[in-house]
Amino acid sequence: MAHRHLCRDVIPLFVARDLGGGMNNPYIWSVLDIEPTDDLSIIKRAYARKLKTTRPDQDPEGYQRLREAFEQAKGYVDRTSKSDVVTEILNESPSFTLRMPVHIEPLKELTSGIGDALEQELEALRQVTAIIDVMMEDETEGLNLLKSVLSGELLQNLRLREVFSQELAAQLSEREGLYSALLIRVSEVMGWDIDHYQPGGIPAHRLAALYRQIENTGAKYFLAQLQNKYQKSALDRQRLRLLTVEGATLAWWARWMPDFLKPLYEELSHIRMNYPSLVPQLNSQLVKALDESRTAMSWGTLFLAGFWLLLTLLATREDPDKWRDRILLIAIIGVYTQGYSFLESVLRDRPRSLKVAQGGLSLLALLILVKMLLGFFDAFKPESGHLQILLTDYGVMSVVGFCVLWMMAPKAWKWYQVPLNAMIILVVFPWQLMKKSEGIVGIVSFVLLLAMYAFLIALGIR
């Protein structure tokens, strides 16, 4: 009975003192920079967060203090769980008898072996920086060194291997110059399995940091290529200045110079899609100007304007009401060369309104094409005085024409876009052909295009 009372009095006292020492020791929790807790997950997260700024190769003493605080905090959690079990046993077993004298060991003896374990960790971690340095200079040599270290006796310990793996991932995620192919090869050696949603071997936040570093490397390489690319002429250097120098303003002539802004539009779109981290480094004034600009002059716009203006003058020179037809033709050509692209940019955030506009322009395009077709088949052209015949013939020919266009159209076209896209192709085809023609071939092509399109216009206004 005396032993029983001794057990009930001494063991709870020992447990209370031991646990109180962990919970009430401000040094442990100040090193980990958290409030006292018995939640192991919170302790591990705090340790990982502090480990980012307390590296063994940069601050060995600080790392040793952090590691000791982490081990003592874990020991406190372990002893908390054990104390619950002891208390439960004591409460449920009143006949429990202590047959051996109680030895109360000090806290430092409960964590014996920390020094040796810490030295082993330091030895494993010292090799990480050297491996990465070699890897950045020579990928193959660095990977061979990594495999050699992994096969060494020290890293056969699973705990040390895990510490080494985490440190390798941490330092790689902060090393400038990391690229995707190198990360994939390191992952294969380490067994990180980074191609899966839940990586085995490194945490998700570390994997995200690695990918961010790869993106930064790609962005810097792209920026260097961009600077070399825009050195060929004075206009190219002006484009580079507008793109990369903060505060550089867009001159008034830049909007009217053919194709001056086109490369800048393309580069900005490419950067936003592939290198979003570069966007803050671009000239914010240029980015704003390009986003707000609806139209830009191009060589294609100039050519089509001149081509259709000349064509309109030639095709309507014998027309009795030439000025009415010329104004109408210029308006139609303007709608399908520039008007639709402007309308599309205005309505891009209102998809329903855009669909209605596309449907209306498609209907207009279908009527124009049918009128040219009816002009070609003069025998089927209805008399303007017979409204019923006029509607019937236009209706039948419109349905037939739509079906033909639908069968010829690419699968990507929506049904309500088919006549619209066909009309746009018909209007811009001269420029597409002239871009591919040179010398005599270009001159012959231009003359033939004028003759063919003049014939189509004549059919349409008959």
Coordinates of C-alpha atoms in Angstrom, one line a residue:
M1 CA 0.0 0.0 0.0
A2 CA 2.9 2.3 0.8
H3 CA 4.3 1.7 -2.7
R4 CA 0.9 2.4 -4.2
H5 CA 0.6 5.8 -2.4
L6 CA 4.2 6.6 -3.4
C7 CA 3.3 6.0 -7.0
R8 CA 0.2 8.1 -6.8
D9 CA 2.1 11.0 -5.3
V10 CA 5.5 10.9 -6.9
I11 CA 4.8 10.1 -10.6
P12 CA 2.1 12.8 -11.1
L13 CA 4.5 15.2 -9.4
F14 CA 7.3 14.2 -11.8
V15 CA 5.1 14.5 -14.8
A16 CA 3.7 17.8 -13.8
R17 CA 7.2 19.3 -13.2
D18 CA 8.5 17.9 -16.4
L19 CA 5.6 19.2 -18.5
G20 CA 5.6 22.5 -16.7
G21 CA 9.3 22.9 -17.5
G22 CA 8.5 22.6 -21.3
M23 CA 5.4 24.7 -21.3
N24 CA 6.8 27.5 -19.1
N25 CA 10.3 27.6 -20.6
P26 CA 10.1 30.9 -22.6
Y27 CA 13.4 30.2 -24.3
I28 CA 12.1 27.3 -26.4
W29 CA 9.1 29.2 -27.7
S30 CA 11.0 32.4 -28.3
V31 CA 13.5 30.6 -30.5
L32 CA 10.6 29.0 -32.4
D33 CA 8.8 32.4 -32.4
I34 CA 5.4 30.8 -31.4
E35 CA 3.2 30.6 -28.4
P36 CA 3.5 27.5 -26.1
T37 CA 1.5 24.7 -27.7
D38 CA 1.2 20.9 -27.6
D39 CA 0.3 20.8 -31.3
L40 CA 3.1 19.1 -33.1
S41 CA 2.1 20.4 -36.6
I42 CA 2.3 24.0 -35.4
I43 CA 5.8 23.3 -34.0
K44 CA 7.0 21.7 -37.2
R45 CA 5.7 24.6 -39.3
A46 CA 7.4 27.1 -37.0
Y47 CA 10.7 25.1 -37.3
A48 CA 10.4 25.0 -41.1
R49 CA 9.7 28.7 -41.2
K50 CA 12.7 29.6 -39.0
L51 CA 14.9 27.2 -40.9
K52 CA 14.6 29.4 -44.0
T53 CA 16.6 32.2 -42.3
T54 CA 18.8 30.0 -40.0
R55 CA 21.0 27.9 -42.3
P56 CA 23.6 25.6 -40.8
D57 CA 26.2 26.8 -43.4
Q58 CA 25.5 30.5 -42.6
D59 CA 24.7 30.5 -38.9
P60 CA 25.8 27.2 -37.2
E61 CA 25.2 28.4 -33.7
G62 CA 21.8 29.8 -34.5
Y63 CA 20.9 26.5 -36.2
Q64 CA 22.0 24.6 -33.2
R65 CA 19.8 26.7 -30.9
L66 CA 16.9 26.3 -33.3
R67 CA 17.4 22.5 -33.5
E68 CA 17.6 22.1 -29.7
A69 CA 14.5 24.2 -29.2
F70 CA 12.7 22.1 -31.8
E71 CA 13.8 18.8 -30.1
Q72 CA 12.8 20.0 -26.7
A73 CA 9.4 21.2 -28.0
K74 CA 8.8 17.8 -29.6
G75 CA 9.9 16.1 -26.4
Y76 CA 7.4 18.1 -24.5
V77 CA 4.6 17.0 -26.9
D78 CA 5.7 13.4 -26.6
R79 CA 5.8 13.6 -22.8
T80 CA 2.3 15.2 -22.8
S81 CA 0.9 12.2 -24.7
K82 CA 2.7 9.8 -22.4
S83 CA 1.5 11.6 -19.2
D84 CA -2.1 11.1 -20.4
V85 CA -1.5 7.4 -20.7
V86 CA 0.2 7.2 -17.2
T87 CA -2.7 9.1 -15.6
E88 CA -5.2 6.8 -17.3
I89 CA -3.4 3.7 -16.0
L90 CA -3.2 5.1 -12.5
N91 CA -6.8 6.0 -12.4
E92 CA -8.0 2.6 -13.8
S93 CA -5.6 0.4 -11.9
P94 CA -5.8 1.1 -8.1
S95 CA -3.8 -2.0 -7.4
F96 CA -0.8 -0.8 -9.4
T97 CA 2.4 -1.2 -7.3
L98 CA 5.7 0.5 -7.9
R99 CA 8.4 -2.2 -7.3
M100 CA 11.4 -0.1 -8.2
P101 CA 12.7 3.1 -6.8
V102 CA 11.8 6.2 -8.8
H103 CA 14.7 8.0 -10.5
I104 CA 13.8 11.6 -11.7
E105 CA 16.2 12.5 -14.5
P106 CA 16.9 16.1 -15.4
L107 CA 15.6 17.4 -18.8
K108 CA 18.9 17.5 -20.5
E109 CA 19.4 13.8 -19.9
L110 CA 16.0 13.1 -21.5
T111 CA 17.3 14.7 -24.7
S112 CA 20.7 13.0 -24.6
G113 CA 22.3 12.4 -28.0
I114 CA 21.2 15.7 -29.5
G115 CA 24.8 16.8 -29.9
D116 CA 25.8 13.8 -31.9
A117 CA 22.6 13.9 -34.0
L118 CA 23.2 17.6 -34.6
E119 CA 26.7 17.1 -35.8
Q120 CA 25.5 14.4 -38.2
E121 CA 22.9 16.8 -39.6
L122 CA 25.5 19.5 -40.0
E123 CA 27.8 17.1 -41.8
A124 CA 25.0 16.1 -44.2
L125 CA 23.9 19.7 -44.8
R126 CA 27.4 21.1 -45.5
Q127 CA 27.4 19.1 -48.7
V128 CA 24.2 20.6 -50.1
T129 CA 25.7 24.0 -51.1
A130 CA 28.8 22.4 -52.7
I131 CA 26.6 20.0 -54.7
I132 CA 24.4 22.8 -56.1
D133 CA 27.4 25.0 -56.9
V134 CA 28.9 22.2 -59.0
M135 CA 25.5 21.4 -60.5
M136 CA 25.0 25.0 -61.7
E137 CA 28.4 24.9 -63.4
D138 CA 28.2 21.4 -64.9
E139 CA 24.8 19.6 -64.7
T140 CA 26.2 16.1 -65.3
E141 CA 29.1 16.5 -62.8
G142 CA 26.8 17.9 -60.2
L143 CA 24.3 15.1 -60.5
N144 CA 27.1 12.5 -60.3
L145 CA 28.3 14.2 -57.1
L146 CA 24.7 14.1 -55.7
K147 CA 24.4 10.4 -56.4
S148 CA 27.7 9.8 -54.8
V149 CA 26.7 11.6 -51.6
L150 CA 23.3 9.7 -51.5
S151 CA 25.1 6.4 -51.7
G152 CA 27.5 7.3 -48.9
E153 CA 27.2 5.8 -45.4
L154 CA 26.0 9.0 -43.7
L155 CA 22.8 9.3 -45.7
Q156 CA 21.8 5.7 -45.2
N157 CA 20.1 7.0 -42.1
L158 CA 16.5 7.8 -43.1
R159 CA 16.2 10.8 -40.9
L160 CA 19.4 12.4 -42.2
R161 CA 18.3 11.6 -45.7
E162 CA 15.1 13.4 -45.2
V163 CA 16.8 16.5 -43.7
F164 CA 19.3 16.5 -46.6
S165 CA 16.4 16.2 -49.1
Q166 CA 14.5 19.2 -47.6
E167 CA 17.6 21.4 -47.5
L168 CA 18.5 20.5 -51.1
A169 CA 14.9 21.6 -52.2
A170 CA 15.1 24.7 -50.0
Q171 CA 18.5 25.9 -51.5
L172 CA 17.5 25.0 -55.0
S173 CA 14.3 27.1 -54.7
E174 CA 16.5 30.1 -53.8
R175 CA 19.2 29.6 -56.4
E176 CA 19.1 31.8 -59.4
G177 CA 19.6 30.0 -62.7
L178 CA 17.5 26.9 -61.8
Y179 CA 15.9 25.6 -65.0
S180 CA 13.2 23.0 -65.6
A181 CA 15.4 20.2 -67.1
L182 CA 17.8 20.3 -64.1
L183 CA 14.9 20.2 -61.6
I184 CA 13.4 17.1 -63.3
R185 CA 16.7 15.3 -63.2
V186 CA 17.3 16.1 -59.6
S187 CA 13.8 15.0 -58.8
E188 CA 14.5 11.6 -60.5
V189 CA 17.6 11.1 -58.4
M190 CA 15.9 12.2 -55.1
G191 CA 12.6 10.5 -55.8
W192 CA 10.6 13.7 -55.3
D193 CA 7.9 12.7 -57.9
I194 CA 7.2 16.3 -58.8
D195 CA 4.9 15.4 -61.8
H196 CA 2.1 14.4 -59.4
Y197 CA -0.3 16.7 -57.6
Q198 CA 0.9 15.5 -54.2
P199 CA 4.7 15.3 -54.4
G200 CA 6.4 12.6 -52.4
G201 CA 9.5 13.8 -50.8
I202 CA 9.1 17.6 -50.6
P203 CA 6.1 19.7 -49.4
A204 CA 3.8 21.5 -51.8
H205 CA 5.0 25.0 -50.8
R206 CA 8.6 24.0 -51.5
L207 CA 7.6 22.6 -54.9
A208 CA 5.9 25.9 -55.7
A209 CA 9.1 27.8 -54.7
L210 CA 11.1 25.6 -57.1
Y211 CA 8.8 26.4 -60.0
R212 CA 8.8 30.1 -59.2
Q213 CA 12.6 30.0 -59.4
I214 CA 12.4 28.2 -62.7
E215 CA 10.0 30.9 -64.0
N216 CA 12.4 33.6 -62.8
T217 CA 15.3 32.0 -64.7
G218 CA 13.2 31.7 -67.9
A219 CA 12.0 35.3 -67.5
K220 CA 15.6 36.6 -67.1
Y221 CA 16.7 34.6 -70.2
F222 CA 13.8 35.9 -72.2
L223 CA 14.6 39.5 -71.2
A224 CA 18.2 39.1 -72.3
Q225 CA 17.0 37.7 -75.6
L226 CA 14.6 40.6 -76.0
Q227 CA 17.4 43.1 -75.5
N228 CA 19.5 41.5 -78.2
K229 CA 16.5 41.2 -80.6
Y230 CA 15.7 44.9 -80.6
Q231 CA 19.1 46.2 -81.6
K232 CA 18.9 46.0 -85.4
S233 CA 17.6 49.5 -86.1
A234 CA 16.7 52.8 -84.5
L235 CA 13.0 51.9 -84.5
D236 CA 13.8 48.6 -82.8
R237 CA 15.8 50.4 -80.1
Q238 CA 12.9 52.8 -79.7
R239 CA 10.5 49.9 -79.2
L240 CA 12.9 48.4 -76.6
R241 CA 13.1 51.7 -74.7
L242 CA 9.3 52.1 -74.7
L243 CA 8.9 48.5 -73.4
T244 CA 11.6 48.5 -70.7
V245 CA 12.2 52.0 -69.5
E246 CA 9.7 53.2 -66.9
G247 CA 8.2 56.5 -67.8
A248 CA 9.0 56.4 -71.5
T249 CA 6.0 57.9 -73.3
L250 CA 4.5 56.9 -76.6
A251 CA 5.0 59.6 -79.2
W252 CA 2.0 60.7 -81.4
W253 CA 3.6 59.4 -84.6
A254 CA 4.0 55.9 -83.1
R255 CA 0.3 55.2 -83.5
W256 CA 0.3 56.2 -87.2
M257 CA 3.5 54.6 -88.3
P258 CA 2.6 51.3 -90.0
D259 CA 3.3 48.2 -87.8
F260 CA 5.3 50.1 -85.3
L261 CA 3.2 49.0 -82.3
K262 CA 2.5 45.5 -83.6
P263 CA 5.6 43.9 -82.2
L264 CA 5.0 45.6 -78.8
Y265 CA 1.4 44.1 -78.7
E266 CA 2.8 40.7 -79.5
E267 CA 5.7 40.9 -76.9
L268 CA 3.3 42.1 -74.2
S269 CA 0.8 39.3 -74.9
H270 CA 3.7 36.7 -74.9
I271 CA 5.1 38.1 -71.6
R272 CA 1.7 38.0 -69.9
M273 CA 1.1 34.5 -70.9
N274 CA 4.5 32.9 -70.3
Y275 CA 6.5 35.2 -68.0
P276 CA 4.0 37.1 -65.7
S277 CA 6.8 37.9 -63.3
L278 CA 8.3 40.2 -65.9
V279 CA 5.2 42.4 -66.2
P280 CA 6.1 44.7 -63.2
Q281 CA 9.5 45.3 -64.9
L282 CA 7.8 46.7 -68.1
N283 CA 7.0 50.4 -68.7
S284 CA 3.6 50.8 -67.0
Q285 CA 2.8 53.8 -69.2
L286 CA 3.3 51.7 -72.4
V287 CA 1.3 48.8 -70.9
K288 CA -1.6 51.2 -70.1
A289 CA -1.4 52.8 -73.6
L290 CA -1.5 49.4 -75.4
D291 CA -4.4 48.2 -73.2
E292 CA -6.4 51.3 -73.9
S293 CA -5.6 51.6 -77.6
R294 CA -8.3 50.1 -79.9
T295 CA -6.6 50.4 -83.2
A296 CA -3.1 50.7 -84.7
M297 CA -1.9 51.5 -88.2
S298 CA -0.5 48.6 -90.2
W299 CA 0.8 48.0 -93.7
G300 CA -2.1 45.7 -94.3
T301 CA -4.6 48.5 -93.4
L302 CA -2.9 50.9 -95.7
F303 CA -2.8 48.5 -98.6
L304 CA -6.5 47.4 -98.2
A305 CA -7.6 51.0 -98.0
G306 CA -5.8 51.9 -101.2
F307 CA -6.8 48.8 -103.0
W308 CA -10.5 49.1 -102.2
L309 CA -10.6 52.8 -102.8
L310 CA -9.1 52.3 -106.3
L311 CA -11.4 49.3 -106.9
T312 CA -14.4 51.3 -106.0
L313 CA -13.5 54.2 -108.3
L314 CA -12.9 51.8 -111.2
A315 CA -16.0 49.6 -110.7
T316 CA -18.4 52.5 -110.4
R317 CA -17.1 54.8 -113.0
E318 CA -20.0 54.1 -115.4
D319 CA -22.6 53.8 -112.6
P320 CA -25.4 56.4 -113.0
D321 CA -25.6 56.9 -109.2
K322 CA -21.9 56.5 -108.6
W323 CA -21.4 58.6 -105.4
R324 CA -24.2 56.8 -103.6
D325 CA -22.7 53.4 -104.5
R326 CA -19.2 54.5 -103.7
I327 CA -20.1 55.7 -100.2
L328 CA -22.1 52.5 -99.6
L329 CA -19.2 50.3 -100.8
I330 CA -16.6 52.2 -98.7
A331 CA -18.8 51.9 -95.6
I332 CA -19.2 48.1 -96.1
I333 CA -15.5 47.6 -96.7
G334 CA -14.7 49.7 -93.6
V335 CA -17.1 47.6 -91.5
Y336 CA -15.4 44.3 -92.4
T337 CA -11.8 45.5 -92.5
Q338 CA -11.6 47.7 -89.3
G339 CA -15.1 48.0 -87.9
Y340 CA -15.6 44.5 -86.7
S341 CA -12.2 44.2 -85.0
F342 CA -13.0 47.5 -83.2
L343 CA -16.4 46.2 -82.2
E344 CA -14.9 42.9 -81.0
S345 CA -12.5 44.8 -78.7
V346 CA -15.3 46.9 -77.3
L347 CA -17.7 44.0 -76.6
R348 CA -15.1 41.4 -75.5
D349 CA -16.4 41.7 -71.9
R350 CA -20.0 41.3 -73.0
P351 CA -20.3 38.0 -74.9
R352 CA -24.0 38.1 -75.5
S353 CA -23.8 41.5 -77.2
L354 CA -20.9 40.3 -79.2
K355 CA -22.9 37.3 -80.4
V356 CA -25.8 39.6 -81.5
A357 CA -23.3 41.9 -83.4
Q358 CA -21.7 38.9 -85.1
G359 CA -25.1 37.5 -86.1
G360 CA -26.1 40.9 -87.6
L361 CA -22.9 41.3 -89.5
S362 CA -23.3 37.7 -90.7
L363 CA -26.8 38.4 -92.0
L364 CA -25.6 41.5 -93.8
A365 CA -22.6 39.5 -95.3
L366 CA -25.0 36.7 -96.5
L367 CA -27.3 39.3 -98.3
I368 CA -24.3 40.9 -100.0
L369 CA -22.9 37.5 -101.2
V370 CA -26.4 36.4 -102.4
K371 CA -26.8 39.7 -104.3
M372 CA -23.5 39.1 -106.1
L373 CA -24.6 35.6 -106.9
L374 CA -28.0 36.7 -108.2
G375 CA -26.2 39.3 -110.3
F376 CA -24.1 36.5 -111.8
F377 CA -27.2 34.4 -112.6
D378 CA -29.1 37.2 -114.3
A379 CA -31.9 34.9 -115.4
F380 CA -32.8 34.3 -111.7
K381 CA -32.6 37.9 -110.7
P382 CA -36.1 38.9 -109.5
E383 CA -37.9 42.0 -110.7
S384 CA -37.8 44.7 -108.0
G385 CA -41.5 45.3 -108.5
H386 CA -42.5 41.7 -107.6
L387 CA -41.9 41.7 -103.8
Q388 CA -43.0 38.1 -103.3
I389 CA -40.6 36.8 -106.0
L390 CA -37.9 39.0 -104.6
L391 CA -38.3 37.6 -101.1
T392 CA -38.6 34.0 -102.3
D393 CA -35.5 34.1 -104.5
Y394 CA -33.5 35.9 -101.8
G395 CA -34.7 33.4 -99.2
V396 CA -33.9 30.3 -101.2
M397 CA -30.5 31.6 -102.4
S398 CA -29.7 32.7 -98.8
V399 CA -30.4 29.3 -97.4
V400 CA -28.5 27.6 -100.2
G401 CA -25.6 30.0 -99.8
F402 CA -25.5 29.5 -96.0
C403 CA -25.4 25.7 -96.4
V404 CA -22.6 25.9 -98.9
L405 CA -20.6 28.2 -96.6
W406 CA -21.3 26.0 -93.6
M407 CA -20.0 22.9 -95.4
M408 CA -16.8 24.7 -96.5
A409 CA -16.2 26.4 -93.2
P410 CA -13.7 25.1 -90.6
K411 CA -15.1 23.3 -87.6
A412 CA -14.0 26.0 -85.2
W413 CA -16.4 28.5 -86.7
K414 CA -19.7 29.0 -84.9
W415 CA -22.8 28.8 -87.1
Y416 CA -23.6 32.4 -86.6
Q417 CA -20.1 33.5 -87.6
V418 CA -19.9 31.6 -90.9
P419 CA -21.0 34.3 -93.3
L420 CA -19.2 37.0 -91.3
N421 CA -15.8 35.1 -91.4
A422 CA -16.3 34.3 -95.1
M423 CA -16.9 38.0 -95.9
I424 CA -13.8 39.1 -93.9
I425 CA -11.7 36.5 -95.8
L426 CA -13.0 37.8 -99.1
V427 CA -12.2 41.4 -98.1
V428 CA -8.7 40.9 -96.8
F429 CA -7.6 38.2 -99.3
P430 CA -5.8 40.7 -101.6
W431 CA -3.4 41.7 -98.8
Q432 CA -2.8 38.0 -97.8
L433 CA -2.0 37.2 -101.5
M434 CA 0.3 40.2 -102.0
K435 CA 2.3 39.4 -98.9
K436 CA 3.3 36.2 -100.5
S437 CA 3.9 37.6 -104.0
E438 CA 7.1 39.3 -105.2
G439 CA 8.4 41.0 -108.4
I440 CA 6.5 40.2 -111.6
V441 CA 4.3 37.7 -109.8
G442 CA 3.1 40.4 -107.4
I443 CA 2.3 42.8 -110.2
V444 CA 0.4 40.2 -112.2
S445 CA -1.5 39.2 -109.1
F446 CA -2.4 42.8 -108.3
V447 CA -3.9 43.3 -111.8
L448 CA -5.8 40.1 -111.7
L449 CA -7.2 40.9 -108.3
L450 CA -8.4 44.3 -109.5
A451 CA -10.2 42.7 -112.5
M452 CA -11.8 39.9 -110.5
Y453 CA -13.0 42.1 -107.6
A454 CA -14.2 44.8 -110.0
F455 CA -16.4 42.2 -111.7
L456 CA -17.8 41.0 -108.3
I457 CA -18.7 44.6 -107.4
A458 CA -20.3 45.2 -110.8
L459 CA -22.5 42.1 -110.2
G460 CA -23.4 43.4 -106.8
I461 CA -24.6 46.8 -107.9
R462 CA -26.4 45.7 -111.0

